[in-house]
Coordinates of C-alpha atoms in Angstrom, one line a residue:
M1 CA -59.3 -3.5 -86.4
V2 CA -63.3 -2.2 -85.6
D3 CA -63.6 1.5 -85.9
T4 CA -65.9 2.3 -82.9
A5 CA -67.1 5.8 -83.2
L6 CA -69.2 7.9 -80.9
P7 CA -73.0 8.6 -81.9
R8 CA -73.2 12.0 -83.6
D9 CA -74.4 14.5 -80.8
N10 CA -75.2 17.8 -82.1
S11 CA -76.2 19.7 -79.1
S12 CA -73.5 22.0 -77.5
S13 CA -74.5 21.4 -74.0
I14 CA -72.9 19.0 -71.4
A15 CA -75.9 17.4 -70.3
S16 CA -74.2 14.8 -67.5
T17 CA -72.7 17.9 -65.6
R18 CA -75.7 20.4 -66.0
P19 CA -77.4 19.3 -62.9
T20 CA -74.5 20.6 -60.8
L21 CA -74.4 23.7 -62.6
P22 CA -76.0 26.9 -61.6
D23 CA -78.9 27.6 -63.6
P24 CA -78.2 30.6 -65.7
Q25 CA -81.3 32.3 -64.8
D26 CA -80.6 32.2 -61.0
I27 CA -77.3 33.6 -61.6
P28 CA -78.5 37.4 -60.9
H29 CA -79.9 36.5 -57.4
L30 CA -76.6 34.5 -56.1
G31 CA -74.9 35.9 -53.0
I32 CA -71.0 35.5 -52.8
D33 CA -71.3 32.0 -51.4
G34 CA -73.4 30.9 -54.5
V35 CA -71.2 32.6 -56.8
R36 CA -68.1 30.8 -55.4
R37 CA -69.9 27.4 -55.2
G38 CA -70.8 27.7 -58.5
L39 CA -67.0 29.0 -59.8
E40 CA -65.9 25.9 -58.0
R41 CA -68.3 23.8 -60.0
V42 CA -67.7 25.2 -63.4
A43 CA -63.9 24.7 -62.5
I44 CA -64.4 21.1 -61.8
V45 CA -66.5 20.6 -64.9
Q46 CA -63.8 22.6 -67.0
R47 CA -61.0 20.2 -65.7
N48 CA -63.0 17.2 -66.4
L49 CA -63.4 18.4 -70.2
D50 CA -59.8 19.4 -70.6
A51 CA -59.1 15.6 -69.4
L52 CA -61.6 14.3 -72.0
R53 CA -60.1 16.6 -74.6
L54 CA -56.4 15.7 -73.9
L55 CA -57.5 11.8 -74.1
L56 CA -59.1 12.3 -77.4
N57 CA -56.2 14.3 -78.7
N58 CA -53.8 11.7 -77.2
R59 CA -55.8 9.2 -79.3
L60 CA -56.0 11.2 -82.4
N61 CA -51.8 11.4 -81.9
E62 CA -52.0 7.5 -81.9
L63 CA -54.0 7.1 -85.0
A64 CA -51.7 9.7 -86.7
T65 CA -48.8 7.8 -85.9
A66 CA -50.1 4.7 -87.4
S67 CA -51.4 6.5 -90.4
P68 CA -49.4 9.4 -91.7
A69 CA -52.3 10.5 -93.6
I70 CA -54.0 11.9 -90.3
M71 CA -53.0 15.4 -89.9
P72 CA -54.0 15.9 -85.9
E73 CA -53.8 19.5 -86.3
Q74 CA -56.2 19.7 -89.2
V75 CA -58.7 17.0 -87.6
I76 CA -58.7 19.5 -84.3
V77 CA -59.4 22.7 -86.6
A78 CA -62.1 20.9 -88.4
A79 CA -63.6 19.2 -85.7
T80 CA -63.6 22.2 -82.9
S81 CA -63.5 25.2 -85.2
S82 CA -60.7 26.2 -83.4
S83 CA -57.4 28.0 -84.6
R84 CA -54.4 26.6 -86.0
P85 CA -52.5 27.9 -82.9
E86 CA -54.9 26.2 -80.6
A87 CA -55.0 22.7 -82.2
R88 CA -50.8 23.6 -82.0
R89 CA -51.2 24.1 -78.2
D90 CA -53.4 20.8 -78.1
M91 CA -50.8 18.7 -79.7
Q92 CA -48.0 20.3 -77.4
R93 CA -49.5 19.5 -74.3
V94 CA -50.3 15.7 -75.6
R95 CA -46.3 15.3 -76.0
L96 CA -45.6 16.9 -73.0
L97 CA -47.7 14.6 -71.2
D98 CA -46.1 11.7 -73.0
E99 CA -42.9 13.2 -71.4
F100 CA -44.2 13.5 -67.8
P101 CA -46.5 10.3 -67.2
H102 CA -47.0 11.6 -63.4
M103 CA -48.4 14.9 -64.8
K104 CA -50.7 13.3 -67.2
S105 CA -52.1 11.3 -64.5
A106 CA -52.6 14.4 -62.3
V107 CA -54.5 15.9 -65.3
L108 CA -56.7 13.1 -65.7
S109 CA -57.6 13.1 -61.8
G110 CA -58.3 16.7 -62.0
D111 CA -55.5 17.9 -59.9
V112 CA -53.9 19.8 -62.6
A113 CA -55.6 22.0 -65.2
T114 CA -54.5 22.4 -69.0
H115 CA -53.0 26.0 -67.8
H116 CA -50.6 24.3 -65.6
I117 CA -49.3 22.2 -68.8
D118 CA -49.1 25.5 -70.8
V119 CA -46.8 27.1 -68.0
V120 CA -44.5 24.1 -68.4
I121 CA -44.5 24.2 -72.0
E122 CA -43.9 28.0 -71.7
D123 CA -40.9 27.3 -69.3
R124 CA -39.4 24.9 -71.9
D125 CA -39.9 27.5 -74.7
A126 CA -37.9 30.0 -72.7
R127 CA -35.2 27.8 -71.6
G128 CA -34.8 27.1 -75.4
V129 CA -34.7 23.2 -74.8
Q130 CA -36.8 20.5 -76.6
A131 CA -37.1 18.0 -73.3
Y132 CA -36.4 18.5 -69.7
P133 CA -33.4 16.3 -68.2
A134 CA -34.4 13.1 -67.0
E135 CA -34.3 14.1 -63.1
D136 CA -37.0 17.0 -63.7
R137 CA -39.1 14.3 -65.9
E138 CA -38.9 11.7 -62.9
G139 CA -38.5 14.1 -59.7
R140 CA -40.7 16.8 -58.1
T141 CA -39.1 19.8 -59.7
I142 CA -41.7 19.8 -62.7
M143 CA -45.5 20.6 -61.1
T144 CA -46.4 17.6 -59.1
P145 CA -49.3 17.9 -56.8
G146 CA -48.3 18.8 -53.5
G147 CA -44.5 18.9 -54.7
G148 CA -42.2 21.6 -55.5

């Protein structure tokens, strides 16, 4: 197996999306329409970043399945400086999307954001169930775009 690694990037910017975002120096001069457009663009960038993070975490989960020495939550904490509860939530999202392929497609296309996934996780936790019935996973009862 060939290990293909991404080149190390020490920057914290998202250069490929930067041109579409408002310049921070211009923000004090924006009117309501400019603020609205800026927020819309930030939301698009955030959904794309969320989808990318989910894909990376999904791959991490696959690697951990193949090698029990890999502990996904520890990798996430170390790589992102996030907390253990945040890392745990990331892995809950991955597992839920494995359970709901149509929702995974919606996230990857940018139609559904991670906070939608969190609502489903919270609903499941509130019901005290480990998994939803098959009709919920296959039907329109669990947050599908345009569905109910």
